[in-house]
Amino acid sequence: SLKMFQSDHYKSVYFSFFLLSNALGQNPDSLKRVIGTSNLSGIEQAHINFQIAQTYYELDEYDSVLKYSDKAINTFKLLNNQNALKELLWLQSKSLKKQGFNTRLLVVHQELIQLLEKHTDSVGLMGAYDKMGIYYYHMGVIDSAIYYYNRAYDIGKLINDKKALMDSYNNIS
């Protein structure tokens, strides 16, 4: 039925199919044509851009991940959708890491950390601190790496996460 194809889930699947077809060269410019002619709301467009970014991540097309996730992030910021923002910032961080360690990676990951701190997401924050330590370590900024490893360790200690504590010990040493 037509209602089934109007749900967010089916729109996402539909647009992911077009993206995959486009990526495989079976239907050139199909994604642009479909998105450009659709009467989608801002939130629908943001969810679709999010799905497209995730699909491009699976295809190792990191420039496209950043392009579509940037579009989704702008909309989700306007709508104050913190959960979607967290997921998108993690996706951008992972994509930027795949491209190498650079300042944009640090900026995006710092934005993620600020969002997690604001919403007191201890587990997410612990992981984000640990990743930031890793990023600084690979960039040769050891004092900053140790700072973030210690922050991750402190949270692991607070929430009694023995695996995280072990990882932090390993990173700090």
PDB file of N, CA and C in Angstrom, residues 60-106:
ATOM      1  N   ASP A  60      32.988   2.762   1.825  1.00  0.00           N
ATOM      2  CA  ASP A  60      34.309   3.394   1.996  1.00  0.00           C
ATOM      3  C   ASP A  60      34.453   4.686   1.186  1.00  0.00           C
ATOM      4  N   GLU A  61      33.371   5.414   1.023  1.00  0.00           N
ATOM      5  CA  GLU A  61      33.358   6.687   0.284  1.00  0.00           C
ATOM      6  C   GLU A  61      33.254   7.808   1.317  1.00  0.00           C
ATOM      7  N   TYR A  62      34.381   8.114   1.963  1.00  0.00           N
ATOM      8  CA  TYR A  62      34.358   8.972   3.141  1.00  0.00           C
ATOM      9  C   TYR A  62      34.088  10.443   2.830  1.00  0.00           C
ATOM     10  N   ASP A  63      34.490  10.929   1.656  1.00  0.00           N
ATOM     11  CA  ASP A  63      34.155  12.309   1.286  1.00  0.00           C
ATOM     12  C   ASP A  63      32.637  12.470   1.177  1.00  0.00           C
ATOM     13  N   SER A  64      31.978  11.459   0.617  1.00  0.00           N
ATOM     14  CA  SER A  64      30.516  11.501   0.494  1.00  0.00           C
ATOM     15  C   SER A  64      29.842  11.360   1.856  1.00  0.00           C
ATOM     16  N   VAL A  65      30.436  10.559   2.743  1.00  0.00           N
ATOM     17  CA  VAL A  65      29.909  10.450   4.114  1.00  0.00           C
ATOM     18  C   VAL A  65      29.873  11.846   4.734  1.00  0.00           C
ATOM     19  N   LEU A  66      30.972  12.566   4.608  1.00  0.00           N
ATOM     20  CA  LEU A  66      31.070  13.893   5.224  1.00  0.00           C
ATOM     21  C   LEU A  66      30.094  14.871   4.583  1.00  0.00           C
ATOM     22  N   LYS A  67      29.951  14.805   3.276  1.00  0.00           N
ATOM     23  CA  LYS A  67      29.033  15.703   2.562  1.00  0.00           C
ATOM     24  C   LYS A  67      27.589  15.519   3.055  1.00  0.00           C
ATOM     25  N   TYR A  68      27.131  14.275   3.086  1.00  0.00           N
ATOM     26  CA  TYR A  68      25.734  14.020   3.461  1.00  0.00           C
ATOM     27  C   TYR A  68      25.512  14.139   4.972  1.00  0.00           C
ATOM     28  N   SER A  69      26.498  13.760   5.751  1.00  0.00           N
ATOM     29  CA  SER A  69      26.321  13.900   7.198  1.00  0.00           C
ATOM     30  C   SER A  69      26.334  15.377   7.600  1.00  0.00           C
ATOM     31  N   ASP A  70      27.118  16.213   6.916  1.00  0.00           N
ATOM     32  CA  ASP A  70      27.083  17.656   7.186  1.00  0.00           C
ATOM     33  C   ASP A  70      25.680  18.218   6.982  1.00  0.00           C
ATOM     34  N   LYS A  71      25.045  17.807   5.890  1.00  0.00           N
ATOM     35  CA  LYS A  71      23.678  18.268   5.612  1.00  0.00           C
ATOM     36  C   LYS A  71      22.716  17.833   6.728  1.00  0.00           C
ATOM     37  N   ALA A  72      22.826  16.587   7.133  1.00  0.00           N
ATOM     38  CA  ALA A  72      21.943  16.065   8.182  1.00  0.00           C
ATOM     39  C   ALA A  72      22.223  16.757   9.514  1.00  0.00           C
ATOM     40  N   ILE A  73      23.496  16.970   9.830  1.00  0.00           N
ATOM     41  CA  ILE A  73      23.862  17.620  11.090  1.00  0.00           C
ATOM     42  C   ILE A  73      23.251  19.008  11.178  1.00  0.00           C
ATOM     43  N   ASN A  74      23.327  19.769  10.099  1.00  0.00           N
ATOM     44  CA  ASN A  74      22.760  21.124  10.116  1.00  0.00           C
ATOM     45  C   ASN A  74      21.274  21.104  10.457  1.00  0.00           C
ATOM     46  N   THR A  75      20.540  20.187   9.870  1.00  0.00           N
ATOM     47  CA  THR A  75      19.101  20.091  10.146  1.00  0.00           C
ATOM     48  C   THR A  75      18.843  19.612  11.572  1.00  0.00           C
ATOM     49  N   PHE A  76      19.562  18.575  12.012  1.00  0.00           N
ATOM     50  CA  PHE A  76      19.336  18.047  13.351  1.00  0.00           C
ATOM     51  C   PHE A  76      19.726  19.055  14.435  1.00  0.00           C
ATOM     52  N   LYS A  77      20.691  19.929  14.141  1.00  0.00           N
ATOM     53  CA  LYS A  77      21.024  21.001  15.089  1.00  0.00           C
ATOM     54  C   LYS A  77      19.853  21.968  15.214  1.00  0.00           C
ATOM     55  N   LEU A  78      19.255  22.326  14.088  1.00  0.00           N
ATOM     56  CA  LEU A  78      18.091  23.230  14.114  1.00  0.00           C
ATOM     57  C   LEU A  78      16.925  22.610  14.875  1.00  0.00           C
ATOM     58  N   LEU A  79      16.767  21.303  14.739  1.00  0.00           N
ATOM     59  CA  LEU A  79      15.669  20.590  15.397  1.00  0.00           C
ATOM     60  C   LEU A  79      16.026  20.134  16.808  1.00  0.00           C
ATOM     61  N   ASN A  80      17.271  20.364  17.208  1.00  0.00           N
ATOM     62  CA  ASN A  80      17.771  19.991  18.528  1.00  0.00           C
ATOM     63  C   ASN A  80      17.617  18.488  18.794  1.00  0.00           C
ATOM     64  N   ASN A  81      17.881  17.683  17.771  1.00  0.00           N
ATOM     65  CA  ASN A  81      17.807  16.231  17.893  1.00  0.00           C
ATOM     66  C   ASN A  81      19.179  15.721  18.328  1.00  0.00           C
ATOM     67  N   GLN A  82      19.400  15.641  19.627  1.00  0.00           N
ATOM     68  CA  GLN A  82      20.699  15.306  20.196  1.00  0.00           C
ATOM     69  C   GLN A  82      21.139  13.879  19.890  1.00  0.00           C
ATOM     70  N   ASN A  83      20.213  12.940  19.885  1.00  0.00           N
ATOM     71  CA  ASN A  83      20.584  11.548  19.608  1.00  0.00           C
ATOM     72  C   ASN A  83      21.102  11.375  18.189  1.00  0.00           C
ATOM     73  N   ALA A  84      20.413  11.969  17.237  1.00  0.00           N
ATOM     74  CA  ALA A  84      20.877  11.886  15.848  1.00  0.00           C
ATOM     75  C   ALA A  84      22.215  12.598  15.694  1.00  0.00           C
ATOM     76  N   LEU A  85      22.381  13.726  16.364  1.00  0.00           N
ATOM     77  CA  LEU A  85      23.655  14.448  16.304  1.00  0.00           C
ATOM     78  C   LEU A  85      24.807  13.591  16.832  1.00  0.00           C
ATOM     79  N   LYS A  86      24.583  12.912  17.950  1.00  0.00           N
ATOM     80  CA  LYS A  86      25.631  12.040  18.504  1.00  0.00           C
ATOM     81  C   LYS A  86      26.029  10.971  17.488  1.00  0.00           C
ATOM     82  N   GLU A  87      25.050  10.321  16.902  1.00  0.00           N
ATOM     83  CA  GLU A  87      25.342   9.261  15.939  1.00  0.00           C
ATOM     84  C   GLU A  87      26.070   9.799  14.716  1.00  0.00           C
ATOM     85  N   LEU A  88      25.642  10.965  14.237  1.00  0.00           N
ATOM     86  CA  LEU A  88      26.278  11.549  13.059  1.00  0.00           C
ATOM     87  C   LEU A  88      27.700  12.011  13.339  1.00  0.00           C
ATOM     88  N   LEU A  89      27.928  12.572  14.510  1.00  0.00           N
ATOM     89  CA  LEU A  89      29.282  13.007  14.858  1.00  0.00           C
ATOM     90  C   LEU A  89      30.216  11.810  15.015  1.00  0.00           C
ATOM     91  N   TRP A  90      29.702  10.704  15.582  1.00  0.00           N
ATOM     92  CA  TRP A  90      30.505   9.478  15.640  1.00  0.00           C
ATOM     93  C   TRP A  90      30.832   9.000  14.232  1.00  0.00           C
ATOM     94  N   LEU A  91      29.844   9.025  13.342  1.00  0.00           N
ATOM     95  CA  LEU A  91      30.049   8.590  11.956  1.00  0.00           C
ATOM     96  C   LEU A  91      31.088   9.471  11.270  1.00  0.00           C
ATOM     97  N   GLN A  92      30.991  10.782  11.473  1.00  0.00           N
ATOM     98  CA  GLN A  92      31.980  11.682  10.882  1.00  0.00           C
ATOM     99  C   GLN A  92      33.362  11.420  11.460  1.00  0.00           C
ATOM    100  N   SER A  93      33.434  11.217  12.751  1.00  0.00           N
ATOM    101  CA  SER A  93      34.712  10.956  13.397  1.00  0.00           C
ATOM    102  C   SER A  93      35.350   9.690  12.826  1.00  0.00           C
ATOM    103  N   LYS A  94      34.562   8.629  12.692  1.00  0.00           N
ATOM    104  CA  LYS A  94      35.089   7.386  12.122  1.00  0.00           C
ATOM    105  C   LYS A  94      35.551   7.590  10.680  1.00  0.00           C
ATOM    106  N   SER A  95      34.792   8.356   9.916  1.00  0.00           N
ATOM    107  CA  SER A  95      35.141   8.613   8.514  1.00  0.00           C
ATOM    108  C   SER A  95      36.408   9.439   8.399  1.00  0.00           C
ATOM    109  N   LEU A  96      36.512  10.464   9.212  1.00  0.00           N
ATOM    110  CA  LEU A  96      37.707  11.305   9.185  1.00  0.00           C
ATOM    111  C   LEU A  96      38.937  10.507   9.609  1.00  0.00           C
ATOM    112  N   LYS A  97      38.775   9.619  10.582  1.00  0.00           N
ATOM    113  CA  LYS A  97      39.896   8.773  11.010  1.00  0.00           C
ATOM    114  C   LYS A  97      40.358   7.901   9.850  1.00  0.00           C
ATOM    115  N   LYS A  98      39.413   7.383   9.076  1.00  0.00           N
ATOM    116  CA  LYS A  98      39.772   6.547   7.925  1.00  0.00           C
ATOM    117  C   LYS A  98      40.581   7.343   6.901  1.00  0.00           C
ATOM    118  N   GLN A  99      40.371   8.660   6.877  1.00  0.00           N
ATOM    119  CA  GLN A  99      41.094   9.520   5.936  1.00  0.00           C
ATOM    120  C   GLN A  99      42.446   9.966   6.490  1.00  0.00           C
ATOM    121  N   GLY A 100      42.712   9.679   7.731  1.00  0.00           N
ATOM    122  CA  GLY A 100      43.970  10.083   8.348  1.00  0.00           C
ATOM    123  C   GLY A 100      43.704  11.012   9.518  1.00  0.00           C
ATOM    124  N   PHE A 101      44.708  11.220  10.317  1.00  0.00           N
ATOM    125  CA  PHE A 101      44.553  12.041  11.514  1.00  0.00           C
ATOM    126  C   PHE A 101      44.822  13.496  11.136  1.00  0.00           C
ATOM    127  N   ASN A 102      43.803  14.344  11.315  1.00  0.00           N
ATOM    128  CA  ASN A 102      43.934  15.746  10.935  1.00  0.00           C
ATOM    129  C   ASN A 102      43.136  16.628  11.885  1.00  0.00           C
ATOM    130  N   THR A 103      43.237  17.917  11.691  1.00  0.00           N
ATOM    131  CA  THR A 103      42.582  18.845  12.626  1.00  0.00           C
ATOM    132  C   THR A 103      41.060  18.770  12.537  1.00  0.00           C
ATOM    133  N   ARG A 104      40.488  18.497  11.362  1.00  0.00           N
ATOM    134  CA  ARG A 104      39.027  18.389  11.293  1.00  0.00           C
ATOM    135  C   ARG A 104      38.537  17.230  12.154  1.00  0.00           C
ATOM    136  N   LEU A 105      39.296  16.152  12.179  1.00  0.00           N
ATOM    137  CA  LEU A 105      38.953  15.019  13.043  1.00  0.00           C
ATOM    138  C   LEU A 105      38.870  15.479  14.490  1.00  0.00           C
ATOM    139  N   LEU A 106      39.854  16.245  14.928  1.00  0.00           N
ATOM    140  CA  LEU A 106      39.862  16.731  16.310  1.00  0.00           C
ATOM    141  C   LEU A 106      38.684  17.670  16.578  1.00  0.00           C
TER     142      LEU A 106
END
